[in-house]
């Protein structure tokens, strides 16, 4: 794992989902988290890459991603470069890895025959799933520096090369 450690303080994020997906190139598998803060603002971060590329492990707010998309003219495809400003001074892989996560979550899809172009999709399905998770007591906290166990990482159910799908997703509330 070649993670670029952030100097930015890590916000208090409740982890709602830990999953994995293929990178856009298909050369590696990314592990990522979807979480929310106390105000239920949704955010994403990549936590592992099976390939050799460096990446940034900072949380990125879904609202900031949407704002970056909104700046893109509707006539132009979404490309990873428009997410670069969300990772100031960090690895150039991070925007493409984030775009792969967004694809796995069904928030973008490939734009026809354009190899590197994507378009937004309706976020209603994603938002419904995440709202259910927000309304439960689930918190998939993973200790910093430790890999999540196989039981906590599930392949993304959406996306172009979704691995075998599990019938039990990470949304069950912990029992105390």
Short mmCIF file of N, CA and C in Angstrom, two decimals:
data_model
loop_
_atom_site.label_atom_id
_atom_site.label_comp_id
_atom_site.label_asym_id
_atom_site.label_seq_id
_atom_site.Cartn_x
_atom_site.Cartn_y
_atom_site.Cartn_z
N UNK A 1 0.85 -1.16 0.00
CA UNK A 1 0.00 0.00 0.00
C UNK A 1 0.90 1.23 0.00
N UNK A 2 0.66 2.13 -0.93
CA UNK A 2 1.43 3.36 -1.02
C UNK A 2 0.48 4.51 -0.81
N UNK A 3 0.27 4.83 0.42
CA UNK A 3 -0.69 5.86 0.80
C UNK A 3 0.07 7.16 1.06
N UNK A 4 -0.48 8.26 0.59
CA UNK A 4 0.07 9.56 0.92
C UNK A 4 -0.64 10.02 2.17
N UNK A 5 0.05 10.05 3.27
CA UNK A 5 -0.55 10.46 4.54
C UNK A 5 -0.80 11.96 4.50
N UNK A 6 -1.94 12.33 4.95
CA UNK A 6 -2.35 13.72 4.95
C UNK A 6 -1.86 14.43 6.20
N UNK A 7 -1.54 15.70 6.05
CA UNK A 7 -1.24 16.56 7.20
C UNK A 7 -2.50 17.21 7.73
N UNK A 8 -3.61 17.06 7.00
CA UNK A 8 -4.89 17.64 7.38
C UNK A 8 -5.48 16.78 8.50
N UNK A 9 -5.97 17.41 9.57
CA UNK A 9 -6.58 16.63 10.64
C UNK A 9 -7.72 15.78 10.11
N UNK A 10 -7.80 14.55 10.57
CA UNK A 10 -8.84 13.64 10.12
C UNK A 10 -10.15 13.98 10.82
N UNK A 11 -11.18 14.36 10.06
CA UNK A 11 -12.44 14.70 10.71
C UNK A 11 -13.07 13.46 11.34
N UNK A 12 -13.96 13.66 12.29
CA UNK A 12 -14.64 12.56 12.94
C UNK A 12 -15.71 12.04 11.98
N UNK A 13 -15.41 10.95 11.34
CA UNK A 13 -16.30 10.37 10.33
C UNK A 13 -16.77 9.01 10.81
N UNK A 14 -18.06 8.79 10.70
CA UNK A 14 -18.63 7.47 10.98
C UNK A 14 -18.60 6.70 9.67
N UNK A 15 -17.93 5.57 9.66
CA UNK A 15 -17.80 4.76 8.44
C UNK A 15 -19.06 3.94 8.27
N UNK A 16 -19.73 4.16 7.15
CA UNK A 16 -20.99 3.50 6.84
C UNK A 16 -20.79 2.27 5.96
N UNK A 17 -19.73 2.27 5.19
CA UNK A 17 -19.53 1.20 4.23
C UNK A 17 -18.05 1.07 3.92
N UNK A 18 -17.57 -0.16 3.86
CA UNK A 18 -16.22 -0.48 3.41
C UNK A 18 -16.40 -1.43 2.25
N UNK A 19 -15.82 -1.09 1.12
CA UNK A 19 -16.02 -1.91 -0.08
C UNK A 19 -14.76 -1.87 -0.94
N UNK A 20 -14.80 -2.57 -2.06
CA UNK A 20 -13.67 -2.59 -2.98
C UNK A 20 -14.19 -2.53 -4.41
N UNK A 21 -13.32 -2.05 -5.30
CA UNK A 21 -13.67 -1.97 -6.72
C UNK A 21 -12.39 -2.00 -7.53
N UNK A 22 -12.55 -2.19 -8.80
CA UNK A 22 -11.43 -2.15 -9.72
C UNK A 22 -11.07 -0.69 -10.00
N UNK A 23 -9.78 -0.43 -10.20
CA UNK A 23 -9.39 0.92 -10.65
C UNK A 23 -9.92 1.11 -12.07
N UNK A 24 -9.92 2.33 -12.57
CA UNK A 24 -10.42 2.58 -13.92
C UNK A 24 -9.63 1.82 -14.98
N UNK A 25 -8.34 1.64 -14.73
CA UNK A 25 -7.50 0.91 -15.68
C UNK A 25 -7.70 -0.60 -15.58
N UNK A 26 -8.28 -1.05 -14.47
CA UNK A 26 -8.46 -2.48 -14.25
C UNK A 26 -7.20 -3.18 -13.78
N UNK A 27 -6.15 -2.41 -13.49
CA UNK A 27 -4.87 -3.00 -13.10
C UNK A 27 -4.72 -3.23 -11.60
N UNK A 28 -5.63 -2.68 -10.82
CA UNK A 28 -5.54 -2.88 -9.37
C UNK A 28 -6.93 -2.85 -8.76
N UNK A 29 -6.98 -3.27 -7.51
CA UNK A 29 -8.23 -3.22 -6.75
C UNK A 29 -8.07 -2.19 -5.65
N UNK A 30 -9.08 -1.35 -5.53
CA UNK A 30 -9.09 -0.29 -4.53
C UNK A 30 -10.03 -0.67 -3.40
N UNK A 31 -9.63 -0.41 -2.18
CA UNK A 31 -10.53 -0.53 -1.03
C UNK A 31 -10.88 0.90 -0.65
N UNK A 32 -12.16 1.12 -0.37
CA UNK A 32 -12.60 2.46 -0.05
C UNK A 32 -13.65 2.44 1.05
N UNK A 33 -13.89 3.62 1.60
CA UNK A 33 -14.88 3.78 2.64
C UNK A 33 -15.84 4.90 2.25
N UNK A 34 -17.10 4.73 2.64
CA UNK A 34 -18.10 5.78 2.53
C UNK A 34 -18.50 6.09 3.97
N UNK A 35 -18.51 7.36 4.31
CA UNK A 35 -18.82 7.73 5.68
C UNK A 35 -19.65 8.99 5.74
N UNK A 36 -19.94 9.41 6.96
CA UNK A 36 -20.65 10.67 7.17
C UNK A 36 -20.16 11.31 8.44
N UNK A 37 -20.30 12.64 8.50
CA UNK A 37 -19.93 13.36 9.71
C UNK A 37 -21.17 13.54 10.57
N UNK A 38 -21.05 14.28 11.65
CA UNK A 38 -22.16 14.47 12.60
C UNK A 38 -23.37 15.13 11.95
N UNK A 39 -23.15 15.91 10.90
CA UNK A 39 -24.25 16.57 10.19
C UNK A 39 -24.80 15.71 9.06
N UNK A 40 -24.38 14.45 8.98
CA UNK A 40 -24.79 13.49 7.95
C UNK A 40 -24.34 13.87 6.55
N UNK A 41 -23.27 14.67 6.45
CA UNK A 41 -22.67 14.95 5.15
C UNK A 41 -21.85 13.74 4.73
N UNK A 42 -22.07 13.28 3.52
CA UNK A 42 -21.45 12.05 3.02
C UNK A 42 -20.07 12.35 2.45
N UNK A 43 -19.13 11.43 2.66
CA UNK A 43 -17.79 11.58 2.12
C UNK A 43 -17.21 10.21 1.78
N UNK A 44 -16.15 10.25 0.98
CA UNK A 44 -15.49 9.05 0.48
C UNK A 44 -14.00 9.15 0.74
N UNK A 45 -13.35 7.97 0.85
CA UNK A 45 -11.89 7.94 0.82
C UNK A 45 -11.42 6.57 0.37
N UNK A 46 -10.29 6.56 -0.30
CA UNK A 46 -9.62 5.33 -0.70
C UNK A 46 -8.67 4.98 0.43
N UNK A 47 -8.65 3.70 0.81
CA UNK A 47 -7.80 3.28 1.92
C UNK A 47 -6.73 2.27 1.52
N UNK A 48 -6.87 1.66 0.33
CA UNK A 48 -5.88 0.67 -0.09
C UNK A 48 -5.91 0.54 -1.60
N UNK A 49 -4.76 0.19 -2.16
CA UNK A 49 -4.59 -0.02 -3.59
C UNK A 49 -3.67 -1.22 -3.75
N UNK A 50 -4.13 -2.26 -4.45
CA UNK A 50 -3.30 -3.45 -4.63
C UNK A 50 -2.18 -3.21 -5.63
N UNK A 51 -2.28 -2.13 -6.41
CA UNK A 51 -1.24 -1.80 -7.38
C UNK A 51 -0.15 -0.96 -6.73
N UNK A 52 0.76 -0.49 -7.55
CA UNK A 52 1.90 0.26 -7.04
C UNK A 52 1.70 1.75 -6.93
N UNK A 53 0.55 2.26 -7.32
CA UNK A 53 0.35 3.71 -7.35
C UNK A 53 0.09 4.33 -6.00
N UNK A 54 0.68 5.50 -5.79
CA UNK A 54 0.43 6.28 -4.58
C UNK A 54 -0.98 6.85 -4.65
N UNK A 55 -1.56 7.15 -3.49
CA UNK A 55 -2.87 7.77 -3.44
C UNK A 55 -3.00 8.55 -2.14
N UNK A 56 -3.99 9.41 -2.10
CA UNK A 56 -4.27 10.23 -0.93
C UNK A 56 -5.40 9.59 -0.16
N UNK A 57 -5.27 9.50 1.17
CA UNK A 57 -6.30 8.84 1.97
C UNK A 57 -7.21 9.82 2.71
N UNK A 58 -7.24 11.08 2.28
CA UNK A 58 -8.12 12.06 2.91
C UNK A 58 -9.58 11.81 2.52
N UNK A 59 -10.47 12.18 3.44
CA UNK A 59 -11.90 12.13 3.16
C UNK A 59 -12.24 13.25 2.18
N UNK A 60 -13.11 12.95 1.21
CA UNK A 60 -13.57 13.93 0.23
C UNK A 60 -15.09 14.01 0.33
N UNK A 61 -15.60 15.20 0.57
CA UNK A 61 -17.03 15.41 0.74
C UNK A 61 -17.77 15.21 -0.59
N UNK A 62 -18.90 14.51 -0.52
CA UNK A 62 -19.74 14.30 -1.69
C UNK A 62 -20.20 15.64 -2.27
N UNK A 63 -20.49 16.60 -1.41
CA UNK A 63 -20.90 17.93 -1.89
C UNK A 63 -19.78 18.58 -2.71
N UNK A 64 -18.53 18.44 -2.29
CA UNK A 64 -17.40 19.00 -3.03
C UNK A 64 -17.25 18.31 -4.39
N UNK A 65 -17.49 17.01 -4.42
CA UNK A 65 -17.44 16.27 -5.69
C UNK A 65 -18.53 16.80 -6.62
N UNK A 66 -19.74 16.96 -6.09
CA UNK A 66 -20.85 17.46 -6.91
C UNK A 66 -20.55 18.87 -7.43
N UNK A 67 -19.94 19.70 -6.60
CA UNK A 67 -19.58 21.05 -7.03
C UNK A 67 -18.54 21.02 -8.15
N UNK A 68 -17.58 20.11 -8.06
CA UNK A 68 -16.58 19.96 -9.12
C UNK A 68 -17.27 19.52 -10.42
N UNK A 69 -18.22 18.61 -10.30
CA UNK A 69 -18.97 18.17 -11.49
C UNK A 69 -19.79 19.32 -12.08
N UNK A 70 -20.38 20.14 -11.21
CA UNK A 70 -21.20 21.26 -11.66
C UNK A 70 -20.40 22.29 -12.46
N UNK A 71 -19.12 22.40 -12.19
CA UNK A 71 -18.26 23.35 -12.91
C UNK A 71 -17.96 22.89 -14.33
N UNK A 72 -18.12 21.61 -14.59
CA UNK A 72 -17.85 21.03 -15.90
C UNK A 72 -19.01 21.37 -16.84
N UNK A 73 -18.75 21.94 -18.01
CA UNK A 73 -19.85 22.19 -18.96
C UNK A 73 -20.60 20.90 -19.28
N UNK A 74 -21.91 21.00 -19.36
CA UNK A 74 -22.76 19.81 -19.61
C UNK A 74 -22.39 19.12 -20.91
N UNK A 75 -21.85 19.86 -21.86
CA UNK A 75 -21.50 19.27 -23.16
C UNK A 75 -20.19 18.48 -23.13
N UNK A 76 -19.46 18.56 -22.02
CA UNK A 76 -18.18 17.87 -21.92
C UNK A 76 -18.28 16.70 -20.95
N UNK A 77 -17.56 15.61 -21.24
CA UNK A 77 -17.61 14.45 -20.34
C UNK A 77 -16.87 14.73 -19.03
N UNK A 78 -17.25 13.99 -18.00
CA UNK A 78 -16.54 14.04 -16.73
C UNK A 78 -15.27 13.22 -16.88
N UNK A 79 -14.16 13.80 -16.50
CA UNK A 79 -12.87 13.10 -16.49
C UNK A 79 -12.26 13.29 -15.11
N UNK A 80 -11.34 12.43 -14.75
CA UNK A 80 -10.76 12.48 -13.40
C UNK A 80 -10.07 13.80 -13.10
N UNK A 81 -9.55 14.45 -14.12
CA UNK A 81 -8.81 15.70 -13.92
C UNK A 81 -9.65 16.76 -13.22
N UNK A 82 -10.97 16.77 -13.41
CA UNK A 82 -11.78 17.80 -12.77
C UNK A 82 -11.86 17.61 -11.25
N UNK A 83 -11.44 16.45 -10.76
CA UNK A 83 -11.42 16.19 -9.31
C UNK A 83 -10.07 16.51 -8.68
N UNK A 84 -9.11 16.90 -9.49
CA UNK A 84 -7.75 17.16 -9.01
C UNK A 84 -7.70 18.22 -7.92
N UNK A 85 -8.52 19.26 -8.02
CA UNK A 85 -8.51 20.34 -7.03
C UNK A 85 -8.91 19.84 -5.64
N UNK A 86 -9.59 18.70 -5.56
CA UNK A 86 -9.99 18.15 -4.27
C UNK A 86 -8.82 17.50 -3.53
N UNK A 87 -7.71 17.34 -4.23
CA UNK A 87 -6.51 16.69 -3.68
C UNK A 87 -5.30 17.60 -3.87
N UNK A 88 -5.38 18.82 -3.43
CA UNK A 88 -4.32 19.80 -3.65
C UNK A 88 -2.96 19.28 -3.23
N UNK A 89 -2.01 19.32 -4.17
CA UNK A 89 -0.64 18.97 -3.88
C UNK A 89 -0.40 17.51 -3.57
N UNK A 90 -1.32 16.65 -3.95
CA UNK A 90 -1.21 15.23 -3.62
C UNK A 90 -1.03 14.39 -4.87
N UNK A 91 -1.06 13.10 -4.71
CA UNK A 91 -0.86 12.14 -5.79
C UNK A 91 -1.82 12.38 -6.96
N UNK A 92 -1.30 12.25 -8.15
CA UNK A 92 -2.12 12.40 -9.36
C UNK A 92 -3.05 11.20 -9.58
N UNK A 93 -2.81 10.09 -8.88
CA UNK A 93 -3.69 8.92 -8.99
C UNK A 93 -5.01 9.13 -8.26
N UNK A 94 -5.01 9.95 -7.24
CA UNK A 94 -6.17 10.09 -6.36
C UNK A 94 -7.46 10.46 -7.09
N UNK A 95 -7.46 11.43 -8.02
CA UNK A 95 -8.72 11.74 -8.72
C UNK A 95 -9.27 10.56 -9.53
N UNK A 96 -8.41 9.82 -10.19
CA UNK A 96 -8.87 8.65 -10.96
C UNK A 96 -9.37 7.55 -10.04
N UNK A 97 -8.72 7.37 -8.90
CA UNK A 97 -9.19 6.37 -7.94
C UNK A 97 -10.55 6.77 -7.39
N UNK A 98 -10.73 8.06 -7.09
CA UNK A 98 -12.03 8.54 -6.61
C UNK A 98 -13.10 8.34 -7.68
N UNK A 99 -12.77 8.60 -8.92
CA UNK A 99 -13.73 8.39 -10.01
C UNK A 99 -14.11 6.91 -10.11
N UNK A 100 -13.16 6.02 -9.90
CA UNK A 100 -13.46 4.58 -9.90
C UNK A 100 -14.43 4.23 -8.77
N UNK A 101 -14.24 4.84 -7.61
CA UNK A 101 -15.15 4.62 -6.48
C UNK A 101 -16.54 5.13 -6.82
N UNK A 102 -16.61 6.30 -7.42
CA UNK A 102 -17.91 6.87 -7.79
C UNK A 102 -18.62 5.99 -8.83
N UNK A 103 -17.85 5.41 -9.72
CA UNK A 103 -18.43 4.47 -10.70
C UNK A 103 -18.94 3.23 -9.99
N UNK A 104 -18.15 2.70 -9.06
CA UNK A 104 -18.56 1.49 -8.33
C UNK A 104 -19.84 1.74 -7.54
N UNK A 105 -20.01 2.95 -7.04
CA UNK A 105 -21.20 3.29 -6.27
C UNK A 105 -22.37 3.70 -7.16
N UNK A 106 -22.18 3.68 -8.47
CA UNK A 106 -23.26 3.99 -9.40
C UNK A 106 -23.54 5.47 -9.56
N UNK A 107 -22.57 6.32 -9.22
CA UNK A 107 -22.77 7.77 -9.30
C UNK A 107 -22.30 8.36 -10.62
N UNK A 108 -21.47 7.64 -11.34
CA UNK A 108 -21.07 7.99 -12.71
C UNK A 108 -21.05 6.71 -13.53
N UNK A 109 -21.14 6.86 -14.84
CA UNK A 109 -21.03 5.70 -15.74
C UNK A 109 -20.26 6.13 -16.97
N UNK A 110 -19.62 5.15 -17.64
CA UNK A 110 -18.86 5.49 -18.85
C UNK A 110 -19.79 6.14 -19.88
N UNK A 111 -19.25 7.11 -20.59
CA UNK A 111 -20.01 7.86 -21.58
C UNK A 111 -19.80 7.21 -22.94
N UNK A 112 -20.70 6.33 -23.31
CA UNK A 112 -20.65 5.69 -24.63
C UNK A 112 -19.30 5.11 -24.96
N UNK A 113 -18.76 5.50 -26.11
CA UNK A 113 -17.50 4.94 -26.59
C UNK A 113 -16.29 5.76 -26.16
N UNK A 114 -16.50 6.78 -25.36
CA UNK A 114 -15.37 7.60 -24.89
C UNK A 114 -14.65 6.83 -23.79
N UNK A 115 -13.39 6.48 -24.06
CA UNK A 115 -12.64 5.64 -23.14
C UNK A 115 -12.47 6.26 -21.75
N UNK A 116 -12.26 7.55 -21.68
CA UNK A 116 -12.00 8.17 -20.38
C UNK A 116 -13.07 9.17 -19.97
N UNK A 117 -14.17 9.17 -20.67
CA UNK A 117 -15.24 10.10 -20.34
C UNK A 117 -16.37 9.42 -19.58
N UNK A 118 -16.93 10.13 -18.61
CA UNK A 118 -18.01 9.60 -17.78
C UNK A 118 -19.12 10.63 -17.72
N UNK A 119 -20.29 10.17 -17.32
CA UNK A 119 -21.40 11.06 -17.09
C UNK A 119 -22.03 10.74 -15.75
N UNK A 120 -22.65 11.74 -15.17
CA UNK A 120 -23.33 11.56 -13.89
C UNK A 120 -24.55 10.67 -14.08
N UNK A 121 -24.91 10.00 -13.03
CA UNK A 121 -26.15 9.24 -13.01
C UNK A 121 -27.02 9.78 -11.88
N UNK A 122 -28.23 9.35 -11.84
CA UNK A 122 -29.14 9.78 -10.78
C UNK A 122 -28.65 9.17 -9.46
N UNK A 123 -28.37 10.01 -8.47
CA UNK A 123 -27.83 9.49 -7.20
C UNK A 123 -28.90 8.93 -6.26
N UNK A 124 -30.15 8.85 -6.68
CA UNK A 124 -31.24 8.45 -5.78
C UNK A 124 -31.01 7.08 -5.15
N UNK A 125 -30.59 6.08 -5.91
CA UNK A 125 -30.35 4.74 -5.36
C UNK A 125 -29.23 4.75 -4.34
N UNK A 126 -28.13 5.43 -4.66
CA UNK A 126 -27.02 5.55 -3.73
C UNK A 126 -27.47 6.25 -2.45
N UNK A 127 -28.17 7.36 -2.61
CA UNK A 127 -28.60 8.14 -1.45
C UNK A 127 -29.56 7.34 -0.56
N UNK A 128 -30.44 6.55 -1.17
CA UNK A 128 -31.37 5.73 -0.38
C UNK A 128 -30.60 4.71 0.46
N UNK A 129 -29.60 4.06 -0.17
CA UNK A 129 -28.78 3.08 0.56
C UNK A 129 -28.02 3.74 1.70
N UNK A 130 -27.42 4.88 1.43
CA UNK A 130 -26.62 5.57 2.44
C UNK A 130 -27.50 6.11 3.56
N UNK A 131 -28.68 6.63 3.23
CA UNK A 131 -29.60 7.13 4.27
C UNK A 131 -30.00 6.01 5.22
N UNK A 132 -30.23 4.81 4.68
CA UNK A 132 -30.54 3.66 5.54
C UNK A 132 -29.39 3.41 6.50
N UNK A 133 -28.18 3.47 6.00
CA UNK A 133 -27.01 3.22 6.83
C UNK A 133 -26.82 4.33 7.87
N UNK A 134 -27.09 5.57 7.48
CA UNK A 134 -26.98 6.68 8.42
C UNK A 134 -27.96 6.50 9.57
N UNK A 135 -29.14 5.98 9.26
CA UNK A 135 -30.18 5.82 10.27
C UNK A 135 -30.01 4.58 11.15
N UNK A 136 -28.96 3.80 10.93
CA UNK A 136 -28.65 2.67 11.79
C UNK A 136 -27.50 3.05 12.71
N UNK A 137 -27.15 2.17 13.58
CA UNK A 137 -26.02 2.42 14.49
C UNK A 137 -24.71 1.93 13.91
N UNK A 138 -24.67 1.59 12.63
CA UNK A 138 -23.48 1.03 12.03
C UNK A 138 -22.33 2.03 12.02
N UNK A 139 -21.14 1.55 12.38
CA UNK A 139 -19.91 2.31 12.27
C UNK A 139 -18.80 1.30 12.01
N UNK A 140 -18.29 1.32 10.82
CA UNK A 140 -17.28 0.36 10.39
C UNK A 140 -15.86 0.84 10.67
N UNK A 141 -15.65 1.47 11.82
CA UNK A 141 -14.33 2.00 12.15
C UNK A 141 -13.26 0.94 11.95
N UNK A 142 -12.21 1.33 11.29
CA UNK A 142 -11.05 0.48 11.07
C UNK A 142 -9.88 1.21 11.71
N UNK A 143 -9.14 0.52 12.56
CA UNK A 143 -8.01 1.16 13.21
C UNK A 143 -7.02 1.65 12.17
N UNK A 144 -6.53 2.86 12.37
CA UNK A 144 -5.57 3.46 11.46
C UNK A 144 -4.35 2.55 11.32
N UNK A 145 -3.94 2.31 10.08
CA UNK A 145 -2.78 1.48 9.83
C UNK A 145 -3.08 0.01 9.70
N UNK A 146 -4.32 -0.42 9.99
CA UNK A 146 -4.69 -1.83 9.88
C UNK A 146 -5.59 -2.01 8.67
N UNK A 147 -5.44 -3.13 8.03
CA UNK A 147 -6.30 -3.46 6.91
C UNK A 147 -7.63 -3.98 7.44
N UNK A 148 -8.73 -3.65 6.76
CA UNK A 148 -10.01 -4.23 7.18
C UNK A 148 -9.99 -5.73 6.95
N UNK A 149 -10.70 -6.45 7.77
CA UNK A 149 -10.75 -7.90 7.60
C UNK A 149 -11.61 -8.25 6.40
N UNK A 150 -11.47 -9.46 5.92
CA UNK A 150 -12.26 -9.90 4.78
C UNK A 150 -13.75 -9.79 5.05
N UNK A 151 -14.15 -9.93 6.31
CA UNK A 151 -15.58 -9.86 6.62
C UNK A 151 -16.13 -8.44 6.54
N UNK A 152 -15.26 -7.42 6.58
CA UNK A 152 -15.75 -6.05 6.49
C UNK A 152 -15.70 -5.48 5.09
N UNK A 153 -14.92 -6.07 4.20
CA UNK A 153 -14.81 -5.55 2.84
C UNK A 153 -15.68 -6.37 1.91
N UNK A 154 -16.59 -5.69 1.26
CA UNK A 154 -17.46 -6.33 0.29
C UNK A 154 -17.23 -5.68 -1.06
N UNK A 155 -17.21 -6.47 -2.15
CA UNK A 155 -17.06 -5.85 -3.46
C UNK A 155 -18.25 -4.94 -3.74
N UNK A 156 -18.00 -3.87 -4.46
CA UNK A 156 -19.09 -2.95 -4.80
C UNK A 156 -20.11 -3.68 -5.66
N UNK A 157 -21.38 -3.40 -5.42
CA UNK A 157 -22.44 -4.08 -6.15
C UNK A 157 -22.68 -3.47 -7.52
N UNK A 158 -22.24 -2.23 -7.71
CA UNK A 158 -22.40 -1.58 -9.00
C UNK A 158 -21.03 -1.40 -9.61
N UNK A 159 -20.99 -1.07 -10.88
CA UNK A 159 -19.71 -0.81 -11.51
C UNK A 159 -19.41 -1.84 -12.56
N UNK A 160 -18.40 -1.54 -13.34
CA UNK A 160 -18.18 -2.36 -14.53
C UNK A 160 -17.62 -3.74 -14.24
N UNK A 161 -16.78 -3.92 -13.29
CA UNK A 161 -16.21 -5.25 -13.05
C UNK A 161 -16.46 -5.66 -11.61
N UNK A 162 -17.71 -5.60 -11.20
CA UNK A 162 -18.02 -5.96 -9.81
C UNK A 162 -17.68 -7.42 -9.59
N UNK A 163 -16.97 -7.67 -8.53
CA UNK A 163 -16.59 -9.04 -8.19
C UNK A 163 -17.81 -9.78 -7.68
N UNK A 164 -17.63 -10.99 -7.26
CA UNK A 164 -18.76 -11.77 -6.78
C UNK A 164 -19.49 -11.00 -5.71
N UNK A 165 -20.80 -11.00 -5.80
CA UNK A 165 -21.58 -10.16 -4.91
C UNK A 165 -22.06 -10.94 -3.70
N UNK A 166 -22.03 -10.25 -2.60
CA UNK A 166 -22.44 -10.85 -1.35
C UNK A 166 -23.88 -10.49 -1.06
N UNK A 167 -24.64 -11.41 -0.54
CA UNK A 167 -26.03 -11.11 -0.22
C UNK A 167 -26.15 -10.34 1.07
N UNK A 168 -25.09 -10.34 1.87
CA UNK A 168 -25.13 -9.55 3.11
C UNK A 168 -24.12 -8.42 2.99
N UNK A 169 -24.63 -7.22 2.86
CA UNK A 169 -23.79 -6.03 2.76
C UNK A 169 -23.47 -5.57 4.17
N UNK A 170 -22.62 -4.63 4.33
CA UNK A 170 -22.12 -4.17 5.62
C UNK A 170 -23.12 -3.36 6.43
N UNK A 171 -24.41 -3.42 6.17
CA UNK A 171 -25.34 -2.50 6.79
C UNK A 171 -25.96 -3.01 8.09
N UNK A 172 -25.56 -4.13 8.59
CA UNK A 172 -26.16 -4.62 9.82
C UNK A 172 -25.64 -3.85 11.00
N UNK A 173 -26.51 -3.53 11.91
CA UNK A 173 -26.12 -2.78 13.10
C UNK A 173 -25.34 -3.68 14.04
N UNK A 174 -24.33 -3.13 14.70
CA UNK A 174 -23.56 -3.95 15.63
C UNK A 174 -24.41 -4.33 16.84
N UNK A 175 -24.12 -5.50 17.37
CA UNK A 175 -24.83 -5.94 18.57
C UNK A 175 -23.94 -5.71 19.76
N UNK A 176 -24.47 -5.14 20.79
CA UNK A 176 -23.68 -4.84 21.99
C UNK A 176 -24.20 -5.60 23.16
#
